[in-house]
Amino acid sequence: MVERSIVFAVAYGLVILHDWIFIKSNMGKKERGVRYALLLIAIYMGFDYVTASDFYDLYDFVEFFLREPGTAIVNILTK
Amino acid sequence: MNRLQTISYRQMSILFFIFMTGSSSINIPGPLISKSDNAAWLSILIAGGLGLCMLACMLFLQRQYPDMTYVEYSQTLIGTWPTVILSIGALAFIWHTESGIILDISLFMVSSMQRESPLYIYSLLISIVSALAVRAGLEVMTRMFILIMIPVAFSIAWVLLMAIPTYSPESLLPIMPNGIKPILNGAYTAFGFPYAEVFLFAMLLKFTNQGQGSKLTRAMILSLLINIIVLCATTVCTIMAYGPLAGTTKYTLYMIARNIEFQEIITRIESIIGFALISASFMKASITLYVFSLFVTQLLKLNDYRLVVTPLALLGFLLTLVGYDSITQWGNISVGMIQPLWVWVSLAFPMLLLTLVAYFKKGNLQG
């Protein structure tokens, strides 16, 4: 858990450092909102990674819709 | 900061070739041969044909709307909210592609060359360098990638030529011992990766210099045709080198390079292919991240794509860490059961829909 925390902290810290150096402070409200939303998603995924909790992620969502039809198509093509 | 960056039609077509060929020439042969056996090259031809159809749709739309990207002409043709709904699948797929490319490099390094190192080291480093490349802009990326691609293409060609003594042409037969279904299965997989990813260039074609429309069309089609030939050649060489075992290994070009021995001087040159894979995958990851940033920026009507590059690169890195629960699940997602259907639903269907709408709108205007 310590190792994972360090990895996430380094990755997130690099983004914050980049913002501090390169991103102008006079960003519009919309730009600020979008950045914060993306960073919030990153915190959710980071927490999943650090705690090894297997939260719901993109592939769980995609598999929910496409696993069965995808498997059926592959079965038709392999039989 | 917001100056429109443009490149020539030649640069665009070379960028397209780099994107389509770079990592797929190393990753595709093994899994494809495991599905289609000796007819894998036929599967590539079929999938490549479908990719050409998709490219034709993109070029048609580009001629109708030369100053617009996919998101912009989609909003013009079908409206903002239908575009947003159709874009959810495309955005999810582009995110998956970005993290998949980065994960692929890491898995290659950990499985083949540096087995004691953790995955996240390579994922993080590639993500950082890709983000910095994307921030530099399309012009800088294109010029840099053309220079990188020259040694990559040379090293792949050199390995295939040096491996000639190991080839057994009789391994190419029989071609269809189990009928046509394995070929269709392979084509279905090959369209999922790499040919459906042609879609991503619908976001980039706008950045070609003005007045080069017809030259761009010819150059892009030629790039894709050369890509199909290169992938077929790589697959055929793999089958000739390994025979029945060709489908059992993933990084077949790497394994071919391992077996090269010339006059006991040139031996164990697989690190050349390692360099080629990392370079090619880095270029593809950068282009994908650029398209991802541009897509989000235009969909949400933001001012500058650079504002979202680093958060999206971070999301791509994090998805490599938490996205898949096992290698088996990753195999099913990446080339197995889900990705081929995913591309039909999220990329091919919207592209076809927009092409039809644009075609009938054009007909109405002329009529």
PDB file of N, CA, C and O in Angstrom, chain B residues 5 7 19 29 37 114 121 281 284 296 362:
ATOM      1  N   GLN B   5      -2.123  24.977 -36.026  1.00  0.00           N
ATOM      2  CA  GLN B   5      -0.931  24.308 -36.528  1.00  0.00           C
ATOM      3  C   GLN B   5      -1.325  23.448 -37.705  1.00  0.00           C
ATOM      4  O   GLN B   5      -2.259  22.665 -37.617  1.00  0.00           O
ATOM      5  N   ILE B   7       0.084  20.960 -41.138  1.00  0.00           N
ATOM      6  CA  ILE B   7       1.182  20.193 -41.718  1.00  0.00           C
ATOM      7  C   ILE B   7       0.824  19.878 -43.163  1.00  0.00           C
ATOM      8  O   ILE B   7      -0.338  20.001 -43.562  1.00  0.00           O
ATOM      9  N   PHE B  19       1.190   5.841 -37.266  1.00  0.00           N
ATOM     10  CA  PHE B  19       0.151   5.472 -36.313  1.00  0.00           C
ATOM     11  C   PHE B  19      -0.362   4.058 -36.577  1.00  0.00           C
ATOM     12  O   PHE B  19      -0.528   3.254 -35.656  1.00  0.00           O
ATOM     13  N   PRO B  29       0.939  -9.981 -35.465  1.00  0.00           N
ATOM     14  CA  PRO B  29       1.081 -11.309 -36.099  1.00  0.00           C
ATOM     15  C   PRO B  29       0.768 -12.497 -35.187  1.00  0.00           C
ATOM     16  O   PRO B  29      -0.001 -13.373 -35.581  1.00  0.00           O
ATOM     17  N   ASP B  37      -4.476 -19.133 -38.243  1.00  0.00           N
ATOM     18  CA  ASP B  37      -3.409 -20.049 -38.698  1.00  0.00           C
ATOM     19  C   ASP B  37      -2.704 -19.458 -39.922  1.00  0.00           C
ATOM     20  O   ASP B  37      -2.377 -18.281 -39.927  1.00  0.00           O
ATOM     21  N   GLN B 114      13.047  -6.859 -18.992  1.00  0.00           N
ATOM     22  CA  GLN B 114      13.397  -6.463 -17.627  1.00  0.00           C
ATOM     23  C   GLN B 114      12.335  -7.016 -16.673  1.00  0.00           C
ATOM     24  O   GLN B 114      11.405  -6.332 -16.275  1.00  0.00           O
ATOM     25  N   ILE B 121       6.509   1.715 -13.622  1.00  0.00           N
ATOM     26  CA  ILE B 121       7.664   2.549 -13.993  1.00  0.00           C
ATOM     27  C   ILE B 121       7.586   2.932 -15.462  1.00  0.00           C
ATOM     28  O   ILE B 121       7.696   4.112 -15.837  1.00  0.00           O
ATOM     29  N   SER B 281       5.375   2.601 -30.291  1.00  0.00           N
ATOM     30  CA  SER B 281       4.248   2.702 -29.364  1.00  0.00           C
ATOM     31  C   SER B 281       4.183   4.078 -28.723  1.00  0.00           C
ATOM     32  O   SER B 281       3.089   4.606 -28.500  1.00  0.00           O
ATOM     33  N   LYS B 284       2.542   6.320 -31.244  1.00  0.00           N
ATOM     34  CA  LYS B 284       1.110   6.044 -31.342  1.00  0.00           C
ATOM     35  C   LYS B 284       0.380   6.563 -30.098  1.00  0.00           C
ATOM     36  O   LYS B 284      -0.716   7.141 -30.212  1.00  0.00           O
ATOM     37  N   VAL B 296     -12.003  16.007 -26.527  1.00  0.00           N
ATOM     38  CA  VAL B 296     -12.640  16.527 -25.308  1.00  0.00           C
ATOM     39  C   VAL B 296     -12.796  18.048 -25.395  1.00  0.00           C
ATOM     40  O   VAL B 296     -13.834  18.613 -25.064  1.00  0.00           O
ATOM     41  N   LYS B 362     -25.991  16.475 -49.110  1.00  0.00           N
ATOM     42  CA  LYS B 362     -25.327  16.974 -50.325  1.00  0.00           C
ATOM     43  C   LYS B 362     -26.267  16.780 -51.508  1.00  0.00           C
ATOM     44  O   LYS B 362     -26.423  17.664 -52.349  1.00  0.00           O
TER      45      LYS B 362
END
